[in-house]
Short mmCIF file of C-alpha atoms in Angstrom, two decimals:
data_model
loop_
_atom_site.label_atom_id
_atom_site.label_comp_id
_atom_site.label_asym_id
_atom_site.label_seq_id
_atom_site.Cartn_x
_atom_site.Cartn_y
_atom_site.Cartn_z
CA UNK I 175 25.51 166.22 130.44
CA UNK I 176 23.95 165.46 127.34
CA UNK I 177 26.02 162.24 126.74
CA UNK I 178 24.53 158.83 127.79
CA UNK I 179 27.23 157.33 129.76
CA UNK I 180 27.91 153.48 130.32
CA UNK I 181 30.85 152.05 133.46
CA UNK I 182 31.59 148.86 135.08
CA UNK I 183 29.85 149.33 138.29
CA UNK I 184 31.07 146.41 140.42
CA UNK I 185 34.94 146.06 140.96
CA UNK I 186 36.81 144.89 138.13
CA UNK I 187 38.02 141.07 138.38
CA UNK I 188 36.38 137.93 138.74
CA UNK I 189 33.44 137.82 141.33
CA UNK I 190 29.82 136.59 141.29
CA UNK I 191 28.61 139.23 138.69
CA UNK I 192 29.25 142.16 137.41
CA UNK I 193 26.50 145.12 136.76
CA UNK I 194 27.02 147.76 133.82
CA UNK I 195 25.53 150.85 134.70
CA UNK I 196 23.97 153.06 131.29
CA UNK I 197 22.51 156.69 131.97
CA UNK I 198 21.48 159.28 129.63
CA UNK I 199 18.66 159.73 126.74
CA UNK I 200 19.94 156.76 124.79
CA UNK I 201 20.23 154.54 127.77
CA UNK I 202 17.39 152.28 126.48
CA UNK I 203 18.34 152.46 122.84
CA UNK I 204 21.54 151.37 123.69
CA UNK I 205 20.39 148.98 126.18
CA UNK I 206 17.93 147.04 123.67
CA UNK I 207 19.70 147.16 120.44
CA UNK I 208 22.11 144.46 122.41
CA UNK I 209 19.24 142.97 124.63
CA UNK I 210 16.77 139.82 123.51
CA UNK I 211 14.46 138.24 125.34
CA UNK I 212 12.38 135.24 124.57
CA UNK I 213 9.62 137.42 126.95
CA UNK I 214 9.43 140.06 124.32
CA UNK I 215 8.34 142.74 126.62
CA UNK I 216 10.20 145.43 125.05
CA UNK I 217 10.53 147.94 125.76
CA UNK I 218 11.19 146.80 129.07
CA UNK I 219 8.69 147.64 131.92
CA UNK I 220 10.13 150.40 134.34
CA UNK I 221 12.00 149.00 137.48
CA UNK I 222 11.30 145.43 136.22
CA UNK I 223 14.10 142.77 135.84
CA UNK I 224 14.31 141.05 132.73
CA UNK I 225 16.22 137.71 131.88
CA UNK I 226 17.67 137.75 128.68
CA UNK I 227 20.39 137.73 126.68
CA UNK I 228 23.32 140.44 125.28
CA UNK I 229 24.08 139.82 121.11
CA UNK I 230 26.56 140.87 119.22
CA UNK I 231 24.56 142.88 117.12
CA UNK I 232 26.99 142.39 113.93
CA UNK I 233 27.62 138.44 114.25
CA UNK I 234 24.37 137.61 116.11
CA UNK I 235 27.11 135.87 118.78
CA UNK I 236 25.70 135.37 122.34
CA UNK I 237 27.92 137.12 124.46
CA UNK I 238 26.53 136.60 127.95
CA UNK I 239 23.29 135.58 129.87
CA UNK I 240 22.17 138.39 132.18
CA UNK I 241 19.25 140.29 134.02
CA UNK I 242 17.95 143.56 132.75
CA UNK I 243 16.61 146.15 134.44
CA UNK I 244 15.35 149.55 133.24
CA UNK I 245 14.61 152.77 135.28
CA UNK I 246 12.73 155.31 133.75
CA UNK I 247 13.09 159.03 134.91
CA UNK I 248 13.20 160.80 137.28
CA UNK I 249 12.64 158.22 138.93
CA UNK I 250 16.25 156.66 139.07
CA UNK I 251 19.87 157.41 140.77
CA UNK I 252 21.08 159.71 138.57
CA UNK I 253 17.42 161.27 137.47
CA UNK I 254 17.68 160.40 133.93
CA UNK I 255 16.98 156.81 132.17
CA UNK I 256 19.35 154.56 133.64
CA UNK I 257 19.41 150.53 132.65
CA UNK I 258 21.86 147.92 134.38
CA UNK I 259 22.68 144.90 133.24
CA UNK I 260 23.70 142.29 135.59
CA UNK I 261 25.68 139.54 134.02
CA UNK I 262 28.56 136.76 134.96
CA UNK I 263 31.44 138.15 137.04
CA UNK I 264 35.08 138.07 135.44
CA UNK I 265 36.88 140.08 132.90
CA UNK I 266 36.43 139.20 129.94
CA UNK I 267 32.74 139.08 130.25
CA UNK I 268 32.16 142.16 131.72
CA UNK I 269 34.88 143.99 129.38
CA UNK I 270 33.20 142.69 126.23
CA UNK I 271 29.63 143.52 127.31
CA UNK I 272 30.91 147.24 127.83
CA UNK I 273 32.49 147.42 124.57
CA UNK I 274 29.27 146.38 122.74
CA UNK I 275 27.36 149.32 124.77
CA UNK I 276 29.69 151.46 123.87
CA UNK I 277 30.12 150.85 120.28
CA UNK I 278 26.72 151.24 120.33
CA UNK I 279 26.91 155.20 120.99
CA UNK I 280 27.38 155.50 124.67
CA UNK I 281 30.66 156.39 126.22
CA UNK I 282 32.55 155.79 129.61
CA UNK I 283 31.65 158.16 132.77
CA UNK I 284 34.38 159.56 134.30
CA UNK I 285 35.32 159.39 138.25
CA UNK I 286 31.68 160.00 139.80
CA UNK I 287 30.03 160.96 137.08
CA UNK I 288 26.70 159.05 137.75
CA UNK I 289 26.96 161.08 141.28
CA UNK I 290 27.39 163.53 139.78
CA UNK I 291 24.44 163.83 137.34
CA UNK I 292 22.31 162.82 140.43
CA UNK I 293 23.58 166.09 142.01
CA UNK I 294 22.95 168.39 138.94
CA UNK I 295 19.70 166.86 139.00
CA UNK I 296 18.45 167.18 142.23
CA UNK I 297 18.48 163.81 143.39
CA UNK I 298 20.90 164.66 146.16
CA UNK I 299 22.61 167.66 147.51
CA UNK I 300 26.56 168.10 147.48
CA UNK I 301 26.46 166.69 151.43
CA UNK I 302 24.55 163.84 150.33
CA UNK I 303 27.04 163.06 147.39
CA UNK I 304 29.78 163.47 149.40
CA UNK I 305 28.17 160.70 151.98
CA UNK I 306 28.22 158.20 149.01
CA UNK I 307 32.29 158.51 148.85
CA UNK I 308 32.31 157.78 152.73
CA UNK I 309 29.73 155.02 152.09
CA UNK I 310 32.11 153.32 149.83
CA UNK I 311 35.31 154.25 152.08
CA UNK I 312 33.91 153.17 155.57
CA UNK I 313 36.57 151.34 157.63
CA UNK I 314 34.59 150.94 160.41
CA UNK I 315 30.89 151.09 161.90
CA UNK I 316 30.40 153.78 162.82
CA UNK I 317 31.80 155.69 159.86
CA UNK I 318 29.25 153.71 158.11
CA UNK I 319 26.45 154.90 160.06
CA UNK I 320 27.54 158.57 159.87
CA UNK I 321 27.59 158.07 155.79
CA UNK I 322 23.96 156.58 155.82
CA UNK I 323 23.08 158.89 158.46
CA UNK I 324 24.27 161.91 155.98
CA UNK I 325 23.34 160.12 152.68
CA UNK I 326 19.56 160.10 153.73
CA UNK I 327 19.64 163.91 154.88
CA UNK I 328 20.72 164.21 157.95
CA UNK I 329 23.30 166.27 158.13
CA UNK I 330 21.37 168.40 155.19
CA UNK I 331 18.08 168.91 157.08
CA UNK I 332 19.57 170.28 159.90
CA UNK I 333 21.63 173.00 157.62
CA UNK I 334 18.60 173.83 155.44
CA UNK I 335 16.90 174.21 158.84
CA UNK I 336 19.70 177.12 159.86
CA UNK I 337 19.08 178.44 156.20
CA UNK I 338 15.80 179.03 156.50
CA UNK I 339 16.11 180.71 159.93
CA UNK I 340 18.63 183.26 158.48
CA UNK I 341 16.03 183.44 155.52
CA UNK I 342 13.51 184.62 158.03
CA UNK I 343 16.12 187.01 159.97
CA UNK I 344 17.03 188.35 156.03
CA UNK I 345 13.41 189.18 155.31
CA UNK I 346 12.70 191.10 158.64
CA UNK I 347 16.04 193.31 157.78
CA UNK I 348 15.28 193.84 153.80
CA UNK I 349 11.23 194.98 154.72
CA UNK I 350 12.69 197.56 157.37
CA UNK I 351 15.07 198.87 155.03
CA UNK I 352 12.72 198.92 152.47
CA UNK I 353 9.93 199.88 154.11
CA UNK I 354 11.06 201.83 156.73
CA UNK I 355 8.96 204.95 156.23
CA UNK I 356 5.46 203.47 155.43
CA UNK I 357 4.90 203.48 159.31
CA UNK I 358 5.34 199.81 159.91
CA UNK I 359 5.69 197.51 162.56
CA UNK I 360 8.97 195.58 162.28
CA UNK I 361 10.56 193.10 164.71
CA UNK I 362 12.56 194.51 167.19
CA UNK I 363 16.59 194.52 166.72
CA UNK I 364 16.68 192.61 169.73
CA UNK I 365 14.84 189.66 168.76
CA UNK I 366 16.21 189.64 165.39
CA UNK I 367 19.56 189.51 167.23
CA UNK I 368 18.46 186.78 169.23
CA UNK I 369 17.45 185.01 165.94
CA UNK I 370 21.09 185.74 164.57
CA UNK I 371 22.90 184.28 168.05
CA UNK I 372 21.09 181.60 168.27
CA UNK I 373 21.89 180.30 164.51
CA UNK I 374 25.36 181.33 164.80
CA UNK I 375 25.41 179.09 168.39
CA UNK I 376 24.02 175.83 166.49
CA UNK I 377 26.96 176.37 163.93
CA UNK I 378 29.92 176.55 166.05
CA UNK I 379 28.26 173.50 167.45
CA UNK I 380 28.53 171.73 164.47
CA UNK I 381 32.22 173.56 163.43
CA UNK I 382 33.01 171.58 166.93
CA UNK I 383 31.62 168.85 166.05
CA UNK I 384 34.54 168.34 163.15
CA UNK I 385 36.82 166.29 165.52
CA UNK I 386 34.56 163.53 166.46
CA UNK I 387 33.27 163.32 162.76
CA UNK I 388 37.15 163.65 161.16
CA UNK I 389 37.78 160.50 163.89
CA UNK I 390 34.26 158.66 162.36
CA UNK I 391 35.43 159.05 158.83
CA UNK I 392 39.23 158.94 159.34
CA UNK I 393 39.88 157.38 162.02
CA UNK I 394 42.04 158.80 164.72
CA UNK I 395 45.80 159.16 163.84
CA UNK I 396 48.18 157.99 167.21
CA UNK I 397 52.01 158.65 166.69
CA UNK I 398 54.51 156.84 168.63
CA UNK I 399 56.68 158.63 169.66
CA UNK I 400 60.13 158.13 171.86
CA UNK I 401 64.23 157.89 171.95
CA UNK I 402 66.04 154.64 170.45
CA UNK I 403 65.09 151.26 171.35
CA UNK I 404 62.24 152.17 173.73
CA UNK I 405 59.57 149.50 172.42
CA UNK I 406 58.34 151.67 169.68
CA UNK I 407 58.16 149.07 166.84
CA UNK I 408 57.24 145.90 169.46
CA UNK I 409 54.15 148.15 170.48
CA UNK I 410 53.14 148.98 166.92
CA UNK I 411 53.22 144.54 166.38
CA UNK I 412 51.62 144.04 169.52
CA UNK I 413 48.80 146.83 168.53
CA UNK I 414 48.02 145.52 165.25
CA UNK I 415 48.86 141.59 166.59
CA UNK I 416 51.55 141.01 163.34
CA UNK I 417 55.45 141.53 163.35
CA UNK I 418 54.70 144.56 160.63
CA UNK I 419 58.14 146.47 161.87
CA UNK I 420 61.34 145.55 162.82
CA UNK I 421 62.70 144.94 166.09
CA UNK I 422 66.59 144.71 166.92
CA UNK I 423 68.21 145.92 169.93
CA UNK I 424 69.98 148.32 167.78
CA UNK I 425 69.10 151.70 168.48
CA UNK I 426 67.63 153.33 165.43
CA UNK I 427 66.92 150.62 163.54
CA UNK I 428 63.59 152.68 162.35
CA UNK I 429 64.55 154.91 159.78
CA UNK I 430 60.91 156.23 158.57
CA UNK I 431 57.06 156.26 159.73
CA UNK I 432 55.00 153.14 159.34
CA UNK I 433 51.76 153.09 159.25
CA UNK I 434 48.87 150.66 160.53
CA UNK I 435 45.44 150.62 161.31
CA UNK I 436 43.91 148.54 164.25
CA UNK I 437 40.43 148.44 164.92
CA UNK I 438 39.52 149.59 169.03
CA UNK I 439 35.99 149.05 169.84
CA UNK I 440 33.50 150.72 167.36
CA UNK I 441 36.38 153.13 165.76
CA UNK I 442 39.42 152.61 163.67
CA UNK I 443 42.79 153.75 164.47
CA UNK I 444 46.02 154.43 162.57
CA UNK I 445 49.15 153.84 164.30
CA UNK I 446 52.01 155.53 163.47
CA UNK I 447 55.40 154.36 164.18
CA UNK I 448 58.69 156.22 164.06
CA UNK I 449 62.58 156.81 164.32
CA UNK I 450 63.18 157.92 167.67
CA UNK I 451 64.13 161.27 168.84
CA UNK I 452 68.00 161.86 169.94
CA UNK I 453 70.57 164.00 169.66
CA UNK I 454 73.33 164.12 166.92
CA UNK I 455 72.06 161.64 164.68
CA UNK I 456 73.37 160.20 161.62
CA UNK I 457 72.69 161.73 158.25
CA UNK I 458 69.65 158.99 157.21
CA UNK I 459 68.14 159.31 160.53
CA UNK I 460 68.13 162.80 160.94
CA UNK I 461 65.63 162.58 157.89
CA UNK I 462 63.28 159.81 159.73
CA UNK I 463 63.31 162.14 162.79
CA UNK I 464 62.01 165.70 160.57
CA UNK I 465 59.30 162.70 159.60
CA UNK I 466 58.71 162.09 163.09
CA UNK I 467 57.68 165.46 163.65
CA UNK I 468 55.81 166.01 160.97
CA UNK I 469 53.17 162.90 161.94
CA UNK I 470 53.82 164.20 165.31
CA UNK I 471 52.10 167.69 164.10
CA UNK I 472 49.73 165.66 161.73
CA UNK I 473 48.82 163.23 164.58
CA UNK I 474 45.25 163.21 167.12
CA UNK I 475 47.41 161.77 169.89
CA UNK I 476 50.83 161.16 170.59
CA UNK I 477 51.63 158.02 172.89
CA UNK I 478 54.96 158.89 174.31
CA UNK I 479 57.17 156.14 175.28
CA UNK I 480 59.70 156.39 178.33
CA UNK I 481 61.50 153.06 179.16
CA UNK I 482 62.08 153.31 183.21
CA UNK I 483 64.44 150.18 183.20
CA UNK I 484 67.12 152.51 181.98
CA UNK I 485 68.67 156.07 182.59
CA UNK I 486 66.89 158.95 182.17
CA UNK I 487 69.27 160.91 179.45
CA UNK I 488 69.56 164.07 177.34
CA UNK I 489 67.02 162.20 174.90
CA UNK I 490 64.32 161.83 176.87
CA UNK I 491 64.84 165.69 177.40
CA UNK I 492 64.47 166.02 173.70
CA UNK I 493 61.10 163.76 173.99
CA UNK I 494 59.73 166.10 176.54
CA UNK I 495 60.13 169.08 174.55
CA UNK I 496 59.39 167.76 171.44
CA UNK I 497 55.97 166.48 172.38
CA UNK I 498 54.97 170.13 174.40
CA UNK I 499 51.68 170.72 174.85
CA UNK I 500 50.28 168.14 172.17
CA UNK I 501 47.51 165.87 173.90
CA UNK I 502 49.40 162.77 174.70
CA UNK I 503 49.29 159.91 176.78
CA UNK I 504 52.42 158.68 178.35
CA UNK I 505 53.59 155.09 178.43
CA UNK I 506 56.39 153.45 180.42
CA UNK I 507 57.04 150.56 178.40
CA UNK I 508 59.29 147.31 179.45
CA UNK I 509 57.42 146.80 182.99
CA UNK I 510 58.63 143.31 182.68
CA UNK I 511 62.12 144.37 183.94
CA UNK I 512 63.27 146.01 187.05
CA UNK I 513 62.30 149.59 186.63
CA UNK I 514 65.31 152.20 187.47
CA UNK I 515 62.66 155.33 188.13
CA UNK I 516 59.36 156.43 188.28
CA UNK I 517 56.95 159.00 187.38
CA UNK I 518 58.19 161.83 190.25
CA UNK I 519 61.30 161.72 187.91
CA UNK I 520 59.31 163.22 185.37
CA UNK I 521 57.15 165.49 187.65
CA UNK I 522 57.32 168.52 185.70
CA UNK I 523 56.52 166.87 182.29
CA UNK I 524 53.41 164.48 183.77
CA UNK I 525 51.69 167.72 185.62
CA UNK I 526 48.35 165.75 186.51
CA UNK I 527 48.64 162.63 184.31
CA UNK I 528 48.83 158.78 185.16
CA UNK I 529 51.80 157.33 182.94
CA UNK I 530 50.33 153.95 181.86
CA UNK I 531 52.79 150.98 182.57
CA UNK I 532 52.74 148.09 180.02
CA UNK I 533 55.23 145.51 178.59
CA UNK I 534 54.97 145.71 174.79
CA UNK I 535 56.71 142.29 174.99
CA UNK I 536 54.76 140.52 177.25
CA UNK I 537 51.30 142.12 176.33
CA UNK I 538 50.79 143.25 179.86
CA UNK I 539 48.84 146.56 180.10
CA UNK I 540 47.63 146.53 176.60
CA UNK I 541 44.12 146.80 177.40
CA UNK I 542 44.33 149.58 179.51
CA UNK I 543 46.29 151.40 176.64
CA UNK I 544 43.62 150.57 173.99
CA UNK I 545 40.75 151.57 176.77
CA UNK I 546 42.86 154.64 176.67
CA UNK I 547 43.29 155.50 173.07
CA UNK I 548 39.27 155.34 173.12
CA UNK I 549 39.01 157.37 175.93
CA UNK I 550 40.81 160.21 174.32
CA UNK I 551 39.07 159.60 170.70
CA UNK I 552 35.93 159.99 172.91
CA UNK I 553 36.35 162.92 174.71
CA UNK I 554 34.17 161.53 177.71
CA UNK I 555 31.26 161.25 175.37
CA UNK I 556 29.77 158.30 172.97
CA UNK I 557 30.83 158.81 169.61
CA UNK I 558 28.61 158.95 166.16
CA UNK I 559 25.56 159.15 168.58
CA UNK I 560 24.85 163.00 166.95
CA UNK I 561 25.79 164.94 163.83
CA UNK I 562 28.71 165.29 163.27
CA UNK I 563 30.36 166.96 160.18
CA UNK I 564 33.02 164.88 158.54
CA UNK I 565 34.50 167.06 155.93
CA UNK I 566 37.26 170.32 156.17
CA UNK I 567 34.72 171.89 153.49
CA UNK I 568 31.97 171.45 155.66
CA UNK I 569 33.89 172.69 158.61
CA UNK I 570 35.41 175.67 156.74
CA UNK I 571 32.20 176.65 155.35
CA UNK I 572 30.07 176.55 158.74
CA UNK I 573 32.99 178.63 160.20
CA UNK I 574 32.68 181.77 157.88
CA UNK I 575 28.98 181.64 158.37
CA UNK I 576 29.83 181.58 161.97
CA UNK I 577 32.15 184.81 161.70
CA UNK I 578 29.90 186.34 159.29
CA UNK I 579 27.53 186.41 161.67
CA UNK I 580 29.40 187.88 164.60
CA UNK I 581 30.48 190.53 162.45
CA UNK I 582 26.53 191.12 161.87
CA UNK I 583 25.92 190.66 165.73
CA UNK I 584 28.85 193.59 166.29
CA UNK I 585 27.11 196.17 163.54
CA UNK I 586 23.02 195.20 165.21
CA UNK I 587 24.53 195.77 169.02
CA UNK I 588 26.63 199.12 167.88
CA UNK I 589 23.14 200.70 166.11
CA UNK I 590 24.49 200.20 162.24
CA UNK I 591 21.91 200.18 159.23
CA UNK I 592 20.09 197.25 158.82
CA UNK I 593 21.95 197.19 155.26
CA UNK I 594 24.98 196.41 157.20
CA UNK I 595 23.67 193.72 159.13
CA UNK I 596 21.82 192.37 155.98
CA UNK I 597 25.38 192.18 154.08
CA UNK I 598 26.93 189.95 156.56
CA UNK I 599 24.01 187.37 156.66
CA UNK I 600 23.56 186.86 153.24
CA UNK I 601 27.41 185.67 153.73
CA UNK I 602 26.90 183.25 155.65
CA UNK I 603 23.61 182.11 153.59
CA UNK I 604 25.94 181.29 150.75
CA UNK I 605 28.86 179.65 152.88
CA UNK I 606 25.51 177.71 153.42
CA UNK I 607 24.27 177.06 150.34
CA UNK I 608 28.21 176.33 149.45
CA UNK I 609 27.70 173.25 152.03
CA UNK I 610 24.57 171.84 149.97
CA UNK I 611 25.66 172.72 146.78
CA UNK I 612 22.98 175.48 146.50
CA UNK I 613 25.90 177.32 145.04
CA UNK I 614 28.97 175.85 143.90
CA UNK I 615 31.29 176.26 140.78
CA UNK I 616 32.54 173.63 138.31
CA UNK I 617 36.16 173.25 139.92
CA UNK I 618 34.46 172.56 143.48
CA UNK I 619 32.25 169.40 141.49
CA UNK I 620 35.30 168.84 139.63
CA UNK I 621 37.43 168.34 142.79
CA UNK I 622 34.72 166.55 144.90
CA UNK I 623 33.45 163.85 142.38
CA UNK I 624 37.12 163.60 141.08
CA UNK I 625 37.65 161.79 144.64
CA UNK I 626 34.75 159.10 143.23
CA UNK I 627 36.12 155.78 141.20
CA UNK I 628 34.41 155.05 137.68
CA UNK I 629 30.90 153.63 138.07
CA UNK I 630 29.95 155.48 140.77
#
């Protein structure tokens, strides 16, 4: 932490320009022992650019032309003196400046480090660092909005409100344990278990709220599944509009998952195809179908795809039990030929549902699918349009806070010591604080900002 610390902050390659990030003590040092400018304002003005130009300091050799611009702290991204230098895009360029900086005493950040140092010094909390990653990663709108939405607090405001209410809750429990014979008035145990439901209900809300916000950052993962030759691999082209997987009428010509993404409306999907499900198959494709069901297990939505123009056999038996109880939505591909049964054929597996009918080949019926596909990444409501957390840590977090707090509902309702109860909600105070990074240990930053690319 006491290192100043100097990355490439654009990508590498040729581009526009590229912008050198320094932070640390010696940022400026660094910074100005390369820098001249015929302005002479040195050192440079605070969150002022400069036009100058980077020196080799040992041959005098111009190296590039570029803008300077200093930030003095606290008052920058990482809290401590940060200067960027924005200079001509390409590699050379860009790789030469960064040599000279760091020849000149700085060294290079590792994955996230700038982040990082913003987090250790208080310029965002760990859900607010996290939100930069998703920034960066956002493959579609609205996963965008629910990083800016969490990078400027959002998701951290309403936490820290919960905190505080269990801080409240915590300091009516520790002054009638310790001051429970100076003939006091406390708060009843009935309001303070109020207080305690009521906290624990606006978690589980939020532990809920996991599925919509793994489908914002994610994006919703929709396995095809289905026997040999059904249309899998034509519907996975006609999805993503590009012959990405082969199609013979060979049965089982797809030996492994493939996977796309497509974009439907304002969320992105990934479409996995697969080798079809049938009995007694070869030694290869017995592999592709244990892959099958794994991204069957891994997947948000199975579309399972029956082909009426022929017999129903054995396999489509397999299908049916394969898929179970996993939310689905069944297809009955190849409705450009003459269909041999329908849906009453498959009663028992359908229950209440409406097979869709489409022609992978033709097109025909592939809105309806895609209006479907939303539908079920939906759940009836509009997506991004609340909180949502987006992270397993988050979720895992807000869930023991959750139980913690049951178990100190349980021990207020069956008369236990208010040293009971107060054990149980200082649990879920630092599954909390774990969320914001009020508490946190070195392998959990080391993991997180790991994630991060260099520069960042």
């Amino acid at each position: 932490m006491n290192d100043t610390i100097a990355a490439l902050a654009t990508p590498h390659g040729e581009g526009g320009i590229s912008v050198i990030r320094i932070s640390g003590e010696k940022a400026l040092t660094v910074a100005t022992n390369l820098f001249h400018s015929a302005s002479s304002i040195l050192p440079p003005p605070s969150q002022k650019v400069l036009f100058g130009e980077i020196r080799d300091p040992d041959s005098g050799q111009v190296i590039d032309e570029v803008l300077l611009t200093y930030f003095k702290k606290p008052n920058s991204y990482t809290g401590e003196h940060v200067v960027e230098i924005s200079g001509h895009g390409g590699t050379l360029v860009s790789t030469t400046l960064l040599q000279l900086i760091l020849k000149q005493g700085a060294r290079l950040a590792e994955p996230g480090e700038f982040t990082r140092r913003a987090f250790i010094h208080g310029r965002l909390d760990l859900t607010q660092a996290e939100a930069v990653a998703d920034l960066i990663d956002a493959a579609s709108t609205k996963a965008l909005n629910a990083a800016v939405s969490q990078l400027k607090g959002g998701l951290s405001e309403r936490i820290n409100k919960l905190f505080e209410q269990l801080l409240a809750v915590q300091a009516q429990l520790e002054a009638a344990i310790d001051f429970s014979e100076e003939g006091l008035t406390f708060q009843s145990r009935e309001t303070t278990g109020r207080q305690i439901e009521d906290v624990k209900k606006e978690m589980l809300l939020l532990v809920q709220s996991f599925r919509q916000g793994k489908i914002i950052r994610e994006g919703m993962r929709v396995t095809l599944v289905g026997k040999p030759n059904v249309g899998k691999s034509s519907l996975l082209n006609s999805l993503v509009q590009e012959d990405r997987a082969i199609v013979t009428d060979i049965p089982g010509t797809t030996r492994d998952t493939l996977e796309e993404r497509v974009r439907i409306k304002d969320i992105h999907v990934v479409v996995v195809d697969s080798a079809g499900l049938r009995d007694n198959p070869e030694m290869i494709e017995e592999e592709g179908i244990r892959r099958t069901r794994i991204a069957l297990e891994q997947s948000d939505l199975a579309l399972v795809l029956f082909d009426p123009s022929q017999p129903i056999d054995g396999n489509d038996e397999l299908l049916m039990n394969e898929v179970g109880d996993k939310l689905r939505c069944v297809l009955f591909n190849k409705s450009d030929l003459e269909q041999n049964w329908t849906k009453d054929s498959i009663k028992s597996f359908l229950q209440s549902e409406k097979p869709i009918s489409l022609s992978a080949k033709t097109g025909n019926g592939l809105e309806n699918l895609k209006e479907a596909i939303y539908n079920h990444a939906i759940q009836g409501g509009r997506i991004g349009e609340s909180i949502a957390i987006t992270r397993e840590r988050h979720r895992d977090h807000l869930q023991q806070a959750a139980d913690a707090l049951s178990t100190a509902s349980k021990s207020m309702n069956s008369g236990c010591s208010e040293e009971l109860i107060a054990v149980d909600v200082t649990l879920a105070m630092e599954h909390l604080g774990s969320v914001l990074g009020k508490t946190f240990s070195e392998d959990l930053l080391d993991k997180i900002f790991g994630q991060f690319c260099i520069g960042k």
